[in-house]
PDB file of N, CA and C in Angstrom:
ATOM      1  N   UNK U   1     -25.334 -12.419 -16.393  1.00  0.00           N
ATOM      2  CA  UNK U   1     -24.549 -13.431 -15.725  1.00  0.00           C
ATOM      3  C   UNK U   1     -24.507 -13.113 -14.238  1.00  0.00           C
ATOM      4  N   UNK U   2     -25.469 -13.916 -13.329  1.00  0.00           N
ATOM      5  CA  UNK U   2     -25.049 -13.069 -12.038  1.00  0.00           C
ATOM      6  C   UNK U   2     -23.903 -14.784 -11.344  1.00  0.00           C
ATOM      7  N   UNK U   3     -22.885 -13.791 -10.669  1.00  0.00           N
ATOM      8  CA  UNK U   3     -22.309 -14.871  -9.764  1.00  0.00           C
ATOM      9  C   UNK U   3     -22.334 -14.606  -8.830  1.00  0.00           C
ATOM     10  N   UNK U   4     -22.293 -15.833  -7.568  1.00  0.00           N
ATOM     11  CA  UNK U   4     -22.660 -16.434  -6.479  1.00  0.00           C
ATOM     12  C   UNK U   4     -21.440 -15.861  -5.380  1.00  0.00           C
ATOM     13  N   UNK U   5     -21.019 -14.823  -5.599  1.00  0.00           N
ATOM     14  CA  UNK U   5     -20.371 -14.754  -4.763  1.00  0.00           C
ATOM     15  C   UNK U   5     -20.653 -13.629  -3.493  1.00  0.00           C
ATOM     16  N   UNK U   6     -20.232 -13.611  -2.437  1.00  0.00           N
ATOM     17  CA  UNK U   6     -20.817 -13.122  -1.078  1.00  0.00           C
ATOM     18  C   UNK U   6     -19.897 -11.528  -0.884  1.00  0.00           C
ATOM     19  N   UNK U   7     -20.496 -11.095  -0.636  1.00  0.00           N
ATOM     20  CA  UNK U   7     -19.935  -9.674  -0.144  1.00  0.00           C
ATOM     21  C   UNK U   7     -20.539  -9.043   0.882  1.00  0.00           C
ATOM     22  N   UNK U   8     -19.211  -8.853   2.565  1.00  0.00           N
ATOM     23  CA  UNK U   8     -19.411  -8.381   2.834  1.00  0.00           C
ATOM     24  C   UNK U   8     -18.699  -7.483   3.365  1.00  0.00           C
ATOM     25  N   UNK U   9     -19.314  -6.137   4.294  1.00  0.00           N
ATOM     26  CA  UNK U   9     -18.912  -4.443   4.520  1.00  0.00           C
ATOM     27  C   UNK U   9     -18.818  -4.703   5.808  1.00  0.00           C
ATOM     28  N   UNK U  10     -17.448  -3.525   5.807  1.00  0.00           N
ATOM     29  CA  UNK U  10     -17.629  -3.041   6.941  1.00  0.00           C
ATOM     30  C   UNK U  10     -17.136  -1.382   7.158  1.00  0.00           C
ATOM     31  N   UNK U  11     -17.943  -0.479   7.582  1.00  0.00           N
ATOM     32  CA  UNK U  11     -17.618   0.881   7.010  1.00  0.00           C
ATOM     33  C   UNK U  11     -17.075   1.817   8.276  1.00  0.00           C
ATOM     34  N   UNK U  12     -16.423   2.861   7.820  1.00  0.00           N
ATOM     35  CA  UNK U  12     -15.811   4.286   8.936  1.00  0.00           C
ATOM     36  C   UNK U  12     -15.929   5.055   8.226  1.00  0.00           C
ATOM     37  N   UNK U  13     -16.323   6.306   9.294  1.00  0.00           N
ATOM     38  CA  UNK U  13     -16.508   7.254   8.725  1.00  0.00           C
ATOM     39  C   UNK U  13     -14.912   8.310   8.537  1.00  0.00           C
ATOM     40  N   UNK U  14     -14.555   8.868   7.673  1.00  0.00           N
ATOM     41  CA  UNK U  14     -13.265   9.736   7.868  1.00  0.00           C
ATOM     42  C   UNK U  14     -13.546  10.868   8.360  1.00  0.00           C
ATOM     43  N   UNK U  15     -12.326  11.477   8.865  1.00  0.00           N
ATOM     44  CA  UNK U  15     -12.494  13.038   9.032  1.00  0.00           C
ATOM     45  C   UNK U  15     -12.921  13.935   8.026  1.00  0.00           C
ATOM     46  N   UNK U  16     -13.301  13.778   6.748  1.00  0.00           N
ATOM     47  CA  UNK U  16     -13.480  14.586   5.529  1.00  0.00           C
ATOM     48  C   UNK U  16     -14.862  14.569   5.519  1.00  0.00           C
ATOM     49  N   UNK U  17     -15.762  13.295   6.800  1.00  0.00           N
ATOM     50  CA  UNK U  17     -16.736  13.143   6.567  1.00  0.00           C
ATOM     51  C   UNK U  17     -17.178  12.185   5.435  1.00  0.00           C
ATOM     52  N   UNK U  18     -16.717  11.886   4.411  1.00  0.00           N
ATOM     53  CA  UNK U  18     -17.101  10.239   3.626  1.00  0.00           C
ATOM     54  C   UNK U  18     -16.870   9.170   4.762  1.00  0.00           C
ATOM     55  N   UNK U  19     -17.425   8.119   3.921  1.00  0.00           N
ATOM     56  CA  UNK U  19     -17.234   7.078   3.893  1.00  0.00           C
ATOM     57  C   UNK U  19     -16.392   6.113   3.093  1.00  0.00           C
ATOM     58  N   UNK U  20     -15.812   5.318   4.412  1.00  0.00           N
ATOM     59  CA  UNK U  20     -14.402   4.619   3.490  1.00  0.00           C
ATOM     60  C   UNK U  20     -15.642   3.270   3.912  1.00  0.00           C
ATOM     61  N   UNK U  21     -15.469   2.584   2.630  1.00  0.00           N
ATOM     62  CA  UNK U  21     -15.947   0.680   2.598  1.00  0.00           C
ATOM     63  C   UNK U  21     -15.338  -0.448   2.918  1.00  0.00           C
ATOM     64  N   UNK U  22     -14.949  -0.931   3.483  1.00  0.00           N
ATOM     65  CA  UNK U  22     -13.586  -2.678   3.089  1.00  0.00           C
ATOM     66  C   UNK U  22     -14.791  -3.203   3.068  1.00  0.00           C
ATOM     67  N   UNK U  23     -14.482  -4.099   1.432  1.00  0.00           N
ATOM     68  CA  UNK U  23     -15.430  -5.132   1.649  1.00  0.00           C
ATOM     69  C   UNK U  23     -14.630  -6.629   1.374  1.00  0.00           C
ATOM     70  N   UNK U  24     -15.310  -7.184   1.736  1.00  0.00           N
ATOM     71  CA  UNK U  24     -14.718  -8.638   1.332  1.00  0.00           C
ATOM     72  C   UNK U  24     -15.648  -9.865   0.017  1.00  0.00           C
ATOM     73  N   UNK U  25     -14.907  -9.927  -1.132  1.00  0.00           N
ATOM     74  CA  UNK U  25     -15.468 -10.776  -1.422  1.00  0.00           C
ATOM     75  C   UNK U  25     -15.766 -12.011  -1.589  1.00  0.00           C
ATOM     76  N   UNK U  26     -16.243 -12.842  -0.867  1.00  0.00           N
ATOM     77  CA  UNK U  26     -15.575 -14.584  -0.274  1.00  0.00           C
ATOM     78  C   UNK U  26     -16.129 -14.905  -1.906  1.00  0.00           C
ATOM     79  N   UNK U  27     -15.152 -15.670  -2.523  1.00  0.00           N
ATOM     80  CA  UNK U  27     -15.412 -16.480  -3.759  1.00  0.00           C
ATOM     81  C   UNK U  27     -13.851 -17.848  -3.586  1.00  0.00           C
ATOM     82  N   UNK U  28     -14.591 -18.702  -3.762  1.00  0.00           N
ATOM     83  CA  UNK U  28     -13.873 -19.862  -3.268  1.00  0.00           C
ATOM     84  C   UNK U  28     -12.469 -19.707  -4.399  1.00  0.00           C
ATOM     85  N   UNK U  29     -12.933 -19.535  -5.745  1.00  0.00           N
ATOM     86  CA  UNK U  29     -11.873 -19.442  -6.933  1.00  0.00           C
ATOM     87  C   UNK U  29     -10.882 -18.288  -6.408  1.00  0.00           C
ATOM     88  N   UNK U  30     -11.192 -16.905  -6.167  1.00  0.00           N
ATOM     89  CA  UNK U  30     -10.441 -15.694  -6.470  1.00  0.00           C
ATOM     90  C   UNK U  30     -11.116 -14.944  -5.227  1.00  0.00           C
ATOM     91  N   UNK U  31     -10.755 -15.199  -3.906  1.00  0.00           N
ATOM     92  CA  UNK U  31     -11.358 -14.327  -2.864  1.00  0.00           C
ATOM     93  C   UNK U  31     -10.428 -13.017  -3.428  1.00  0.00           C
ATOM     94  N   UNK U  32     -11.375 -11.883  -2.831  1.00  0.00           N
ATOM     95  CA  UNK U  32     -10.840 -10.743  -2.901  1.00  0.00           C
ATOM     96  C   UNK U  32     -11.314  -9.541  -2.227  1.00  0.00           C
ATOM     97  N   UNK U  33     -10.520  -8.636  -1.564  1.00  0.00           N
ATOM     98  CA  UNK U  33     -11.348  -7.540  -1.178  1.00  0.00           C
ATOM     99  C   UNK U  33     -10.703  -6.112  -1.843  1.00  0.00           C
ATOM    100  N   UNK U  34     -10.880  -4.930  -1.314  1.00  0.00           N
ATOM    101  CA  UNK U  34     -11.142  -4.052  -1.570  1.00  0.00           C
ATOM    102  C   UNK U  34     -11.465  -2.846  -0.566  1.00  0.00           C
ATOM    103  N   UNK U  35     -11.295  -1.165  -1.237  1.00  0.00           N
ATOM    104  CA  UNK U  35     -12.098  -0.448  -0.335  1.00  0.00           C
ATOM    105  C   UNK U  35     -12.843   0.923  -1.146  1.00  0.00           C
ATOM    106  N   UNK U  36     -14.136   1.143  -0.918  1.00  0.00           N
ATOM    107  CA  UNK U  36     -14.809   2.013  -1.788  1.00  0.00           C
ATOM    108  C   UNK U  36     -14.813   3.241  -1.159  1.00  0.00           C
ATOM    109  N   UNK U  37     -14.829   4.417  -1.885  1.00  0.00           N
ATOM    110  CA  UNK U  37     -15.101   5.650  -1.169  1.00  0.00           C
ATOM    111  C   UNK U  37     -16.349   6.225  -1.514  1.00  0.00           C
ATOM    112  N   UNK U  38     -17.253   6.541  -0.271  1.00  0.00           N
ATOM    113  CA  UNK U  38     -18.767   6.861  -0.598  1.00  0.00           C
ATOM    114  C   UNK U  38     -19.085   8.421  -0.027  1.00  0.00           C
ATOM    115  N   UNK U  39     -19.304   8.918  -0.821  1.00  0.00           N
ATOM    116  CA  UNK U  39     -19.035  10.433  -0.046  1.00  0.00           C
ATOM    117  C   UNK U  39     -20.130  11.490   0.175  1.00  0.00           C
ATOM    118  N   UNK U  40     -21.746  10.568   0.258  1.00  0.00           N
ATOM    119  CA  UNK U  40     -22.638  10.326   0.381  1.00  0.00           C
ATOM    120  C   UNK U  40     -23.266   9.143   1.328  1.00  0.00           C
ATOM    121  N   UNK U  41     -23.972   9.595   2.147  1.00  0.00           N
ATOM    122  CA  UNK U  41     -24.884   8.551   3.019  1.00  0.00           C
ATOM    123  C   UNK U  41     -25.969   7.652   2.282  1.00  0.00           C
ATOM    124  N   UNK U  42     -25.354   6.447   2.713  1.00  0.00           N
ATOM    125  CA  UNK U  42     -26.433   5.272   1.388  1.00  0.00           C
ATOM    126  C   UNK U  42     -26.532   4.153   2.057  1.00  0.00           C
ATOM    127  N   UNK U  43     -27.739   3.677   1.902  1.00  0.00           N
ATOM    128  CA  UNK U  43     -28.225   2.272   2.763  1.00  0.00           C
ATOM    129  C   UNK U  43     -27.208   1.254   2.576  1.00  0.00           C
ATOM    130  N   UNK U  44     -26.625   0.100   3.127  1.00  0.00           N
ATOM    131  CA  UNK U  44     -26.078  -0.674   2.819  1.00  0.00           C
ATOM    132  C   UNK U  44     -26.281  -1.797   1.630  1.00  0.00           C
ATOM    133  N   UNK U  45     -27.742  -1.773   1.189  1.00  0.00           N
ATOM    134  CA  UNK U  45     -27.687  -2.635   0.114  1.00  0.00           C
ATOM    135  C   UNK U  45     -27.479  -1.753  -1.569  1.00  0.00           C
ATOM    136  N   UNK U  46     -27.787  -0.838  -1.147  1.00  0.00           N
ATOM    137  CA  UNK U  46     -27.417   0.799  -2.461  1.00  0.00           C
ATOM    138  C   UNK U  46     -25.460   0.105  -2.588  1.00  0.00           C
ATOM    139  N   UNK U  47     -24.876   0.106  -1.378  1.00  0.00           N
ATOM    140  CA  UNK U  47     -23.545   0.093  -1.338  1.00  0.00           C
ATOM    141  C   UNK U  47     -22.918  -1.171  -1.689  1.00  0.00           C
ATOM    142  N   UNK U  48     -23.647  -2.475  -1.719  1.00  0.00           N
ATOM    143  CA  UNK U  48     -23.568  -3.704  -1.592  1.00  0.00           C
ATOM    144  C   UNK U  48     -23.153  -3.731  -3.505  1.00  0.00           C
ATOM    145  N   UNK U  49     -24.215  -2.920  -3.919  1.00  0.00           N
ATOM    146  CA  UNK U  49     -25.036  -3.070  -5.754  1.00  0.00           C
ATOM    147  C   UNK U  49     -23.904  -2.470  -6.028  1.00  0.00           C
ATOM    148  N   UNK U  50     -23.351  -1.105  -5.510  1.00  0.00           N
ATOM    149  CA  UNK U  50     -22.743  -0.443  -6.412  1.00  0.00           C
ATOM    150  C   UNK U  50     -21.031  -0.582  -6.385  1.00  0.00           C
ATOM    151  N   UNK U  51     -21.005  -2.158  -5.451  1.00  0.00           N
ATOM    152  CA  UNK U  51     -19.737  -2.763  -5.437  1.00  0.00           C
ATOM    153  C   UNK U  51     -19.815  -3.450  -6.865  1.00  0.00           C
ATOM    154  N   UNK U  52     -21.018  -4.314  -6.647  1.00  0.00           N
ATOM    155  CA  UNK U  52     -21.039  -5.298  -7.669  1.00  0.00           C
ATOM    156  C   UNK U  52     -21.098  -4.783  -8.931  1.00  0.00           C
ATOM    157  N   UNK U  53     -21.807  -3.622  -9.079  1.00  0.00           N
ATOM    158  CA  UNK U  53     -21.494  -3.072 -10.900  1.00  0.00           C
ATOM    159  C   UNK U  53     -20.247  -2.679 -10.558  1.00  0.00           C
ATOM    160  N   UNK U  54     -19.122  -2.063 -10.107  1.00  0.00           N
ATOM    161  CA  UNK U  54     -17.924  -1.822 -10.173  1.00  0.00           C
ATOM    162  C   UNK U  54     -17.180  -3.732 -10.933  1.00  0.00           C
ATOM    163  N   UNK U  55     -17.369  -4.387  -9.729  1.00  0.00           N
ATOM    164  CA  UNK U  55     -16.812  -5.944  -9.417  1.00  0.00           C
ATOM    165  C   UNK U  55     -16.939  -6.108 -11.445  1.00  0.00           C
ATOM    166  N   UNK U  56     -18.323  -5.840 -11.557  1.00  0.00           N
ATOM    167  CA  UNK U  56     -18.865  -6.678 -13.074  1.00  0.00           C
ATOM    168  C   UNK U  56     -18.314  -5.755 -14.228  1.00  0.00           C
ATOM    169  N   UNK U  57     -17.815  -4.355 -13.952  1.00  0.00           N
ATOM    170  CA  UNK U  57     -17.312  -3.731 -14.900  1.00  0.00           C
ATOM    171  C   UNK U  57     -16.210  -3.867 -15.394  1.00  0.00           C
ATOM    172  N   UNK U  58     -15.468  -3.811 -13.818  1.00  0.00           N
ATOM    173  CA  UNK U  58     -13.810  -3.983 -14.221  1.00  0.00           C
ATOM    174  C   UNK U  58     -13.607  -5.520 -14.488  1.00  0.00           C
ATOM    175  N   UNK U  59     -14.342  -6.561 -14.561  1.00  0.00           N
ATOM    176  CA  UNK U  59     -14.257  -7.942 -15.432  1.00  0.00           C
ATOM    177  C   UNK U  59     -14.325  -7.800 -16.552  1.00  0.00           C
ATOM    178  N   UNK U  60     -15.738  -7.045 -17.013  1.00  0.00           N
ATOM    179  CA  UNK U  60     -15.689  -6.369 -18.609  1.00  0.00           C
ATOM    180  C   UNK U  60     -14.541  -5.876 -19.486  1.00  0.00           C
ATOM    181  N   UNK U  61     -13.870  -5.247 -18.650  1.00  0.00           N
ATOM    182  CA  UNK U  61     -12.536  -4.530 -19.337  1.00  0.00           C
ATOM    183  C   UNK U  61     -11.600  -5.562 -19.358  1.00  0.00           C
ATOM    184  N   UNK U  62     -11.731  -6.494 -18.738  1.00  0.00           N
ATOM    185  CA  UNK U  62     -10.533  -7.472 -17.866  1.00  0.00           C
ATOM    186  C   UNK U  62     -10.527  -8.253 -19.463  1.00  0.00           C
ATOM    187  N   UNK U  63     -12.005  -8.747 -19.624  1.00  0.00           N
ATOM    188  CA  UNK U  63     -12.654  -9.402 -20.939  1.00  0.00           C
ATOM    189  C   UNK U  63     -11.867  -8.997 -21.876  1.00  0.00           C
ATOM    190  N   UNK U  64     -11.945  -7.264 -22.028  1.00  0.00           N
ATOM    191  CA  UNK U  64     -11.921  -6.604 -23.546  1.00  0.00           C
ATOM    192  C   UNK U  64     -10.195  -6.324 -23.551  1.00  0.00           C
ATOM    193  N   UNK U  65      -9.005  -7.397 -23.097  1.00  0.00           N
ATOM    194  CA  UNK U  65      -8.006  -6.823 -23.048  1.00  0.00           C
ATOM    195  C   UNK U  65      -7.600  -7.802 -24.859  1.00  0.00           C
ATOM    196  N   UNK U  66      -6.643  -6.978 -25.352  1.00  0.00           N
ATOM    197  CA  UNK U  66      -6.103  -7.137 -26.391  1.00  0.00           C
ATOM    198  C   UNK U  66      -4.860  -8.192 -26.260  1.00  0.00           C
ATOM    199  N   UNK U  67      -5.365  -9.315 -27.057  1.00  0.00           N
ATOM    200  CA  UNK U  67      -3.952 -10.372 -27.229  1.00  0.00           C
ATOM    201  C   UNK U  67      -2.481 -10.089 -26.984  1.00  0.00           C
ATOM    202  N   UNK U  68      -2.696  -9.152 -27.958  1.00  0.00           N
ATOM    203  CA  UNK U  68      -1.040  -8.751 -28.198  1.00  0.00           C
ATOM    204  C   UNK U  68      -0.425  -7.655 -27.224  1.00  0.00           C
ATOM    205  N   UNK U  69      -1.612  -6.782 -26.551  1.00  0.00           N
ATOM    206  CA  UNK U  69      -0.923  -6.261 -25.431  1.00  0.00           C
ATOM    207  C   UNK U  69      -1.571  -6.761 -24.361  1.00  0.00           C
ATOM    208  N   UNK U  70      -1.492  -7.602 -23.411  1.00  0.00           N
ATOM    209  CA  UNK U  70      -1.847  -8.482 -22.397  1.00  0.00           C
ATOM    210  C   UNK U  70      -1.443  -7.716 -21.290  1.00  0.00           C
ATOM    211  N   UNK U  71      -1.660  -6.007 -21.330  1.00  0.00           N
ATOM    212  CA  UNK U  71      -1.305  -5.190 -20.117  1.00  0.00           C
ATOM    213  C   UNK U  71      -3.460  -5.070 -19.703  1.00  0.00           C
ATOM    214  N   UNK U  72      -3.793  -5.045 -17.868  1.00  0.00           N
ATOM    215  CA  UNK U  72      -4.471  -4.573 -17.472  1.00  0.00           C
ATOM    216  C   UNK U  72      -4.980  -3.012 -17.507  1.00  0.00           C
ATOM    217  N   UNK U  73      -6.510  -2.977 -17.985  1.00  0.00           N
ATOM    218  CA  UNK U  73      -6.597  -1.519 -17.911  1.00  0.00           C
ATOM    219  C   UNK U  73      -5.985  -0.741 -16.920  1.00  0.00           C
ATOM    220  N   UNK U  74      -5.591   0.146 -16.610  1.00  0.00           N
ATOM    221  CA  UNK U  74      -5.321   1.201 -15.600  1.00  0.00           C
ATOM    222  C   UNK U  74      -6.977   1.952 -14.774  1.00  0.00           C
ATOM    223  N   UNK U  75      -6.636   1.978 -14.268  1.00  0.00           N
ATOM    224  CA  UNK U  75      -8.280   1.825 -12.887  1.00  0.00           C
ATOM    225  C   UNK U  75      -8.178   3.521 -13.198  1.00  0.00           C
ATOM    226  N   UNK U  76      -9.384   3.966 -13.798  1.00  0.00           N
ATOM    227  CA  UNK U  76      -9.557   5.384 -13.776  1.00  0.00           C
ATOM    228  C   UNK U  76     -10.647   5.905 -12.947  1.00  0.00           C
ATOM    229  N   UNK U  77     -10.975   5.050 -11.834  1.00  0.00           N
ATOM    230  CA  UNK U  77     -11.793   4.987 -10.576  1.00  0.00           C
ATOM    231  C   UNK U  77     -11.012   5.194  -9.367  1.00  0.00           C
ATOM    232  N   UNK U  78     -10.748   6.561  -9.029  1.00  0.00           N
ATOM    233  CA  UNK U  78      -9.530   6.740  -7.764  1.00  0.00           C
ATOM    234  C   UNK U  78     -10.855   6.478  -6.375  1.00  0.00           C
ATOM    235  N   UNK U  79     -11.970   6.435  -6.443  1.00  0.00           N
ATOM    236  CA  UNK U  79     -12.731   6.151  -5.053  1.00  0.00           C
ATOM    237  C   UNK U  79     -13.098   4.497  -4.818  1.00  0.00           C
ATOM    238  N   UNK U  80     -12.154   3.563  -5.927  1.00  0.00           N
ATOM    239  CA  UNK U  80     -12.601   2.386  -5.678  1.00  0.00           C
ATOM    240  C   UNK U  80     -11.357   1.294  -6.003  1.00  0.00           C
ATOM    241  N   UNK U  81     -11.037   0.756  -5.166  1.00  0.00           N
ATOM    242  CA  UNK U  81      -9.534  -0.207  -4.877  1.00  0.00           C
ATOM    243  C   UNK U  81      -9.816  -1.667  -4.780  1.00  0.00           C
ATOM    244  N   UNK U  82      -9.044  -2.340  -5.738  1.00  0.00           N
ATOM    245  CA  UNK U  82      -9.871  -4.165  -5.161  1.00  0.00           C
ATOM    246  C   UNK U  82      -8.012  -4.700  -5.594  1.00  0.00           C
ATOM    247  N   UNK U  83      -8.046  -5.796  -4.176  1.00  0.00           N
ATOM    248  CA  UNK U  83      -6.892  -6.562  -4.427  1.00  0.00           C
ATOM    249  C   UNK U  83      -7.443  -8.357  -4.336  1.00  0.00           C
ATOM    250  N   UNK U  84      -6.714  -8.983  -4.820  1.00  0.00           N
ATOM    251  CA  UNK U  84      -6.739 -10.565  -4.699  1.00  0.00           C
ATOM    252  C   UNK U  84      -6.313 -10.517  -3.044  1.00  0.00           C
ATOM    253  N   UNK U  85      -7.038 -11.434  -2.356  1.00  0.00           N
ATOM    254  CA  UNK U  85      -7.062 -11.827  -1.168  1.00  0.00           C
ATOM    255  C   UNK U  85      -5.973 -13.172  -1.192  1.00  0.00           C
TER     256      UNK U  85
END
């Protein structure tokens, strides 16, 4: 399922030496952004992909939530943050 939606970066480097991400994802339904921690030097489209398998995973789980407890997984990804815009 790929969707049409646009993502883009803009990156700093920290004092620890990583990389912090904000990205933005323009989607007309559910804009949203976010910020990734990369703690490794990586081309921008390496960083672009490995938003979007995050983006497509945590939908997966979003998918696999149980009727009767209608609580959100808990994010066991502390280098990767996404809020509704």
């Amino acid at each position: 399922m790929e969707s049409a939606e646009k993502i883009s970066i803009t990156t700093k480097t920290l004092a620890s030496g990583n990389c912090q991400v904000k990205f933005f994802v323009e989607d007309e339904q559910r804009p949203q952004y976010g910020y990734l921690l990369v703690t490794e030097p990586k081309p921008v489209g390496d960083i672009i992909e490995e938003i979007k398998n995050r983006l497509e995973k945590r939908r997966m789980a979003t998918m696999n939530l149980n009727p009767f407890f209608p609580l959100s997984p808990s994010s066991d990804d502390p280098n990767f943050y996404l809020f509704s815009a």
